[in-house]
């Protein structure tokens, strides 16, 4: 079975529907299922089929929602660090005046060494974003995700050039097709490109983004959905890490046997005893969420 040929046929089939958006997410589901089936038919883990270049992938704990109290924020981030994950991400951008206090509280909770990432989901304009980057530099923030809208490529580039050198600029989670990522990289907009296989038309799409990162010599970080990203991220040379996103990790553990959990070294490893993606849907547990 040539998954990439089927993928190409899907791209042609949705031409008049529009490639970005829901059509690409539907393609992603079919594409992931096809890769899973192919590996199962061959009796190998998907990481092996895709040509693993590493046996596991670093993760970062991701949550820290702006709806959390300071106490809840601190407890969540500290729990990941206690579990051995040396990098964590929190949200900012909803309450500009409160953001600095939340970042300070987060740093207090995790101690000096772990990496601290912030994600504004485009919640700042250019100059406030720049001011915020400078304000959080003393708290050791090393990653500023979507400081401005990810459609503002010039703004991202400004942040990349003018924010403190210790802070990387990241974006790319809304990419549905390869041209989106290429434009972002051509604009010099990011230090690390993000991509999400559930949006960029599946594992096949993610592999293409990986090739683009090779060409531009930019690291790649997978956005959310750790169980889906683990296998392809073992196979892509430029991968920096996978986002261990609180809500997705919780739902994956709830609905799938075999959903990977980070080990005490802060990494996810595919279970090489399980073929394909290594996941089995818990049908009884999933049944109550069935939509008719
Ligand atoms: Mg984000």
Tab-separated table of C-alpha atoms and ligand atoms in Angstrom:
chain	number	residue	atom	x	y	z
A	1	UNK	CA	0.000	0.000	0.000
A	2	UNK	CA	1.446	3.342	-1.064
A	3	UNK	CA	0.142	5.719	1.601
A	4	UNK	CA	1.664	8.746	-0.066
A	5	UNK	CA	-0.113	7.957	-3.351
A	6	UNK	CA	-3.440	7.782	-1.510
A	7	UNK	CA	-2.523	11.051	0.220
A	8	UNK	CA	-1.933	12.671	-3.173
A	9	UNK	CA	-5.309	11.435	-4.375
A	10	UNK	CA	-6.960	12.949	-1.298
A	11	UNK	CA	-5.280	16.307	-1.989
A	12	UNK	CA	-6.680	16.267	-5.520
A	13	UNK	CA	-10.119	15.203	-4.306
A	14	UNK	CA	-10.505	18.147	-1.919
A	15	UNK	CA	-9.264	20.786	-4.362
A	16	UNK	CA	-12.637	22.496	-4.676
A	17	UNK	CA	-13.455	22.155	-0.954
A	18	UNK	CA	-10.353	24.037	0.098
A	19	UNK	CA	-7.195	22.525	1.510
A	20	UNK	CA	-6.775	24.455	4.807
A	21	UNK	CA	-9.179	23.709	7.623
A	22	UNK	CA	-11.493	20.809	8.171
A	23	UNK	CA	-10.608	18.987	4.924
A	24	UNK	CA	-6.966	18.744	6.010
A	25	UNK	CA	-7.922	17.483	9.459
A	26	UNK	CA	-10.108	14.801	7.856
A	27	UNK	CA	-7.206	13.854	5.589
A	28	UNK	CA	-5.000	13.675	8.668
A	29	UNK	CA	-7.253	11.075	10.272
A	30	UNK	CA	-7.326	8.900	7.142
A	31	UNK	CA	-3.592	9.273	6.581
A	32	UNK	CA	-2.743	8.302	10.187
A	33	UNK	CA	-5.019	5.276	9.922
A	34	UNK	CA	-3.366	4.198	6.654
A	35	UNK	CA	0.150	4.437	8.125
A	36	UNK	CA	-1.037	2.494	11.159
A	37	UNK	CA	-2.602	-0.230	8.986
A	38	UNK	CA	0.446	-0.470	6.764
A	39	UNK	CA	2.788	-0.962	9.718
A	40	UNK	CA	0.419	-3.495	11.280
A	41	UNK	CA	0.229	-5.471	8.034
A	42	UNK	CA	4.013	-5.544	7.950
A	43	UNK	CA	4.115	-6.438	11.659
A	44	UNK	CA	6.397	-3.541	12.624
A	45	UNK	CA	6.088	-0.461	14.827
A	46	UNK	CA	5.395	2.660	12.789
A	47	UNK	CA	8.608	4.275	14.073
A	48	UNK	CA	10.545	1.408	12.479
A	49	UNK	CA	8.596	1.590	9.203
A	50	UNK	CA	9.257	5.326	8.933
A	51	UNK	CA	12.977	4.833	9.574
A	52	UNK	CA	13.632	5.829	13.181
A	53	UNK	CA	16.774	7.875	13.741
A	54	UNK	CA	16.262	7.954	17.533
A	55	UNK	CA	14.682	5.612	20.048
A	56	UNK	CA	12.678	8.282	21.846
A	57	UNK	CA	11.759	11.954	21.763
A	58	UNK	CA	12.114	14.698	24.360
A	59	UNK	CA	8.835	16.164	25.545
A	60	UNK	CA	7.802	19.343	27.238
A	61	UNK	CA	4.921	19.487	29.684
A	62	UNK	CA	2.324	21.875	28.296
A	63	UNK	CA	-0.648	23.470	29.969
A	64	UNK	CA	-0.478	26.394	32.378
A	65	UNK	CA	-3.752	27.759	31.058
A	66	UNK	CA	-4.658	31.367	31.729
A	67	UNK	CA	-7.837	30.137	33.441
A	68	UNK	CA	-5.744	28.515	36.192
A	69	UNK	CA	-5.163	30.107	39.557
A	70	UNK	CA	-1.533	30.801	40.418
A	71	UNK	CA	-1.663	27.829	42.748
A	72	UNK	CA	-2.976	25.467	40.064
A	73	UNK	CA	-0.404	26.780	37.579
A	74	UNK	CA	2.438	26.155	40.006
A	75	UNK	CA	1.223	22.683	40.939
A	76	UNK	CA	0.863	21.561	37.328
A	77	UNK	CA	4.251	22.793	36.143
A	78	UNK	CA	6.047	21.514	39.247
A	79	UNK	CA	4.461	18.075	38.829
A	80	UNK	CA	5.971	17.726	35.349
A	81	UNK	CA	9.373	18.765	36.611
A	82	UNK	CA	9.056	16.328	39.520
A	83	UNK	CA	8.233	13.600	36.970
A	84	UNK	CA	11.554	14.260	35.223
A	85	UNK	CA	10.409	16.543	32.389
A	86	UNK	CA	12.944	19.392	32.306
A	87	UNK	CA	10.891	21.824	30.207
A	88	UNK	CA	7.369	23.198	30.643
A	89	UNK	CA	5.076	25.600	28.822
A	90	UNK	CA	2.424	27.976	30.084
A	91	UNK	CA	-0.079	30.257	28.371
A	92	UNK	CA	0.111	34.025	28.460
A	93	UNK	CA	-1.542	36.811	26.505
A	94	UNK	CA	-5.025	37.068	27.961
A	95	UNK	CA	-4.275	39.435	30.848
A	96	UNK	CA	-1.187	41.431	29.996
A	97	UNK	CA	-0.860	42.961	33.433
A	98	UNK	CA	-1.081	39.584	35.159
A	99	UNK	CA	1.251	37.718	32.795
A	100	UNK	CA	4.477	38.819	34.399
A	101	UNK	CA	3.335	37.728	37.873
A	102	UNK	CA	2.262	34.350	36.495
A	103	UNK	CA	5.651	33.841	34.825
A	104	UNK	CA	7.433	34.781	38.054
A	105	UNK	CA	5.239	32.320	39.992
A	106	UNK	CA	5.945	29.592	37.446
A	107	UNK	CA	9.691	30.063	37.763
A	108	UNK	CA	9.433	29.970	41.547
A	109	UNK	CA	7.521	26.688	41.332
A	110	UNK	CA	9.883	24.834	38.981
A	111	UNK	CA	13.234	26.057	40.315
A	112	UNK	CA	16.169	27.464	38.384
A	113	UNK	CA	17.120	24.760	35.907
A	114	UNK	CA	14.047	23.656	33.904
A	115	UNK	CA	13.325	25.428	30.652
A	116	UNK	CA	10.275	27.699	30.826
A	117	UNK	CA	8.254	28.309	27.666
A	118	UNK	CA	5.436	30.815	27.170
A	119	UNK	CA	2.723	30.714	24.493
A	120	UNK	CA	0.668	33.826	23.781
A	121	UNK	CA	-1.481	32.331	20.988
A	122	UNK	CA	-1.029	35.619	19.150
A	123	UNK	CA	-2.340	37.607	22.122
A	124	UNK	CA	0.100	40.505	21.883
A	125	UNK	CA	0.733	43.220	19.343
A	126	UNK	CA	4.316	43.705	18.222
A	127	UNK	CA	5.681	46.261	20.676
A	128	UNK	CA	3.904	44.869	23.772
A	129	UNK	CA	5.198	41.426	22.785
A	130	UNK	CA	8.722	42.776	22.551
A	131	UNK	CA	8.385	44.518	25.906
A	132	UNK	CA	7.051	41.314	27.452
A	133	UNK	CA	9.959	39.272	26.047
A	134	UNK	CA	12.390	41.675	27.673
A	135	UNK	CA	10.448	41.648	30.949
A	136	UNK	CA	10.506	37.851	31.229
A	137	UNK	CA	14.149	37.446	30.249
A	138	UNK	CA	15.266	37.622	33.917
A	139	UNK	CA	12.961	34.663	34.655
A	140	UNK	CA	14.795	32.486	32.169
A	141	UNK	CA	12.016	32.172	29.593
A	142	UNK	CA	13.642	30.473	26.616
A	143	UNK	CA	10.725	30.075	24.179
A	144	UNK	CA	8.059	32.585	23.147
A	145	UNK	CA	5.396	30.938	21.044
A	146	UNK	CA	3.140	33.028	18.811
A	147	UNK	CA	4.030	36.295	20.547
A	148	UNK	CA	2.030	37.995	17.791
A	149	UNK	CA	-0.436	36.503	15.325
A	150	UNK	CA	1.215	33.735	13.347
A	151	UNK	CA	-0.204	35.422	10.237
A	152	UNK	CA	1.999	38.440	11.024
A	153	UNK	CA	5.214	37.038	9.571
A	154	UNK	CA	6.940	40.426	9.674
A	155	UNK	CA	5.981	40.740	13.338
A	156	UNK	CA	7.379	37.302	14.132
A	157	UNK	CA	10.551	38.242	12.284
A	158	UNK	CA	10.779	41.444	14.304
A	159	UNK	CA	10.473	39.415	17.494
A	160	UNK	CA	13.086	36.956	16.316
A	161	UNK	CA	15.530	39.755	15.537
A	162	UNK	CA	14.848	42.005	18.530
A	163	UNK	CA	13.813	39.819	21.471
A	164	UNK	CA	16.609	38.748	23.843
A	165	UNK	CA	18.903	36.198	22.215
A	166	UNK	CA	18.094	33.652	24.927
A	167	UNK	CA	14.438	33.521	23.789
A	168	UNK	CA	13.477	31.468	20.742
A	169	UNK	CA	10.449	32.434	18.664
A	170	UNK	CA	8.181	29.551	17.641
A	171	UNK	CA	5.033	29.255	15.516
A	172	UNK	CA	3.438	26.990	12.936
A	173	UNK	CA	0.640	25.155	14.751
A	174	UNK	CA	-1.995	26.472	12.317
A	175	UNK	CA	-0.231	25.187	9.227
A	176	UNK	CA	-2.421	23.033	7.001
A	177	UNK	CA	-0.291	22.805	3.888
A	178	UNK	CA	3.345	22.897	2.933
A	179	UNK	CA	3.180	26.337	1.342
A	180	UNK	CA	2.176	27.832	4.719
A	181	UNK	CA	5.300	26.434	6.357
A	182	UNK	CA	7.507	27.410	3.434
A	183	UNK	CA	6.321	31.020	3.616
A	184	UNK	CA	6.957	31.110	7.358
A	185	UNK	CA	10.485	29.825	6.905
A	186	UNK	CA	11.217	32.037	3.898
A	187	UNK	CA	10.196	35.042	6.001
A	188	UNK	CA	12.740	34.049	8.644
A	189	UNK	CA	9.854	34.210	11.102
A	190	UNK	CA	10.775	31.460	13.564
A	191	UNK	CA	13.719	29.954	15.399
A	192	UNK	CA	11.788	26.701	15.768
A	193	UNK	CA	8.984	25.633	13.433
A	194	UNK	CA	5.961	23.934	14.928
A	195	UNK	CA	3.681	21.583	13.064
A	196	UNK	CA	0.666	19.506	13.988
A	197	UNK	CA	-0.002	16.289	12.090
A	198	UNK	CA	-3.697	16.511	12.949
A	199	UNK	CA	-3.847	19.735	10.931
A	200	UNK	CA	-1.179	19.440	8.251
A	201	UNK	CA	-2.907	16.463	6.645
A	202	UNK	CA	-1.390	13.730	8.727
A	203	UNK	CA	1.872	11.906	9.134
A	204	UNK	CA	2.582	12.274	5.417
A	205	UNK	CA	2.184	16.037	5.727
A	206	UNK	CA	4.406	16.112	8.805
A	207	UNK	CA	7.125	14.197	6.971
A	208	UNK	CA	7.033	16.876	4.279
A	209	UNK	CA	7.365	19.615	6.897
A	210	UNK	CA	10.350	17.716	8.283
A	211	UNK	CA	12.006	17.839	4.862
A	212	UNK	CA	11.352	21.573	4.697
A	213	UNK	CA	13.021	22.013	8.095
A	214	UNK	CA	16.014	20.086	6.748
A	215	UNK	CA	16.238	22.449	3.794
A	216	UNK	CA	16.019	25.563	5.974
A	217	UNK	CA	18.136	24.125	8.805
A	218	UNK	CA	15.450	24.935	11.367
A	219	UNK	CA	14.404	22.644	14.238
A	220	UNK	CA	10.895	21.174	14.299
A	221	UNK	CA	8.655	20.805	17.340
A	222	UNK	CA	5.459	18.747	17.203
A	223	UNK	CA	2.323	20.484	18.450
A	224	UNK	CA	0.058	18.468	20.827
A	225	UNK	CA	-1.225	14.895	20.130
A	226	UNK	CA	1.835	13.114	21.579
A	227	UNK	CA	0.632	9.581	20.754
A	228	UNK	CA	0.252	10.446	17.092
A	229	UNK	CA	3.496	12.401	16.811
A	230	UNK	CA	5.801	9.985	18.587
A	231	UNK	CA	6.520	7.620	15.690
A	232	UNK	CA	7.134	10.224	12.963
A	233	UNK	CA	9.152	12.337	15.383
A	234	UNK	CA	11.457	9.364	15.978
A	235	UNK	CA	12.090	9.399	12.216
A	236	UNK	CA	12.586	13.113	11.525
A	237	UNK	CA	16.149	14.363	11.952
A	238	UNK	CA	15.253	17.950	12.832
A	239	UNK	CA	12.797	17.182	15.628
A	240	UNK	CA	13.552	19.041	18.847
A	241	UNK	CA	10.656	17.799	20.968
A	242	UNK	CA	6.997	16.823	21.181
A	243	UNK	CA	4.447	18.796	23.147
A	244	UNK	CA	3.017	16.720	25.993
A	245	UNK	CA	-0.194	18.717	26.059
A	246	UNK	CA	-2.224	18.269	29.225
A	247	UNK	CA	-5.671	17.817	27.660
A	248	UNK	CA	-4.512	15.511	24.870
A	249	UNK	CA	-2.338	13.395	27.163
A	250	UNK	CA	-5.324	12.976	29.474
A	251	UNK	CA	-7.709	12.007	26.667
A	252	UNK	CA	-5.186	9.659	25.032
A	253	UNK	CA	-4.700	7.813	28.330
A	254	UNK	CA	-8.464	7.653	28.786
A	255	UNK	CA	-9.301	6.247	25.358
A	256	UNK	CA	-6.291	4.216	24.188
A	257	UNK	CA	-4.332	1.312	25.565
A	258	UNK	CA	-0.687	1.829	24.667
A	259	UNK	CA	-0.717	5.640	24.835
A	260	UNK	CA	2.874	6.468	25.769
A	261	UNK	CA	3.760	8.188	29.038
A	262	UNK	CA	6.954	10.157	29.568
A	263	UNK	CA	9.689	8.208	31.292
A	264	UNK	CA	11.702	9.723	34.162
A	265	UNK	CA	14.267	10.972	31.635
A	266	UNK	CA	11.638	13.321	30.201
A	267	UNK	CA	11.211	11.417	26.942
A	268	UNK	CA	8.541	9.399	25.179
A	269	UNK	CA	9.510	6.057	23.676
A	270	UNK	CA	7.498	3.961	21.231
A	271	UNK	CA	6.742	0.474	22.502
A	272	UNK	CA	8.544	-1.607	19.890
A	273	UNK	CA	6.563	-4.683	20.923
A	274	UNK	CA	3.412	-3.098	19.486
A	275	UNK	CA	2.899	-2.801	15.714
A	276	UNK	CA	1.713	0.356	14.002
A	277	UNK	CA	1.068	3.358	16.196
A	278	UNK	CA	0.868	0.965	19.152
A	279	UNK	CA	-2.584	2.169	20.157
A	280	UNK	CA	-5.772	0.195	20.809
A	281	UNK	CA	-9.048	2.067	21.197
A	282	UNK	CA	-10.832	1.205	24.431
A	283	UNK	CA	-14.167	0.766	22.737
A	284	UNK	CA	-16.234	0.445	25.909
A	285	UNK	CA	-14.705	3.602	27.403
A	286	UNK	CA	-15.146	5.447	24.100
A	287	UNK	CA	-18.747	4.334	23.540
A	288	UNK	CA	-20.243	6.962	25.818
A	289	UNK	CA	-18.776	9.694	23.619
A	290	UNK	CA	-20.229	8.235	20.418
A	291	UNK	CA	-22.010	10.779	18.221
A	292	UNK	CA	-25.012	9.598	16.247
B	1	LIG	MG1	0.505	27.251	20.769
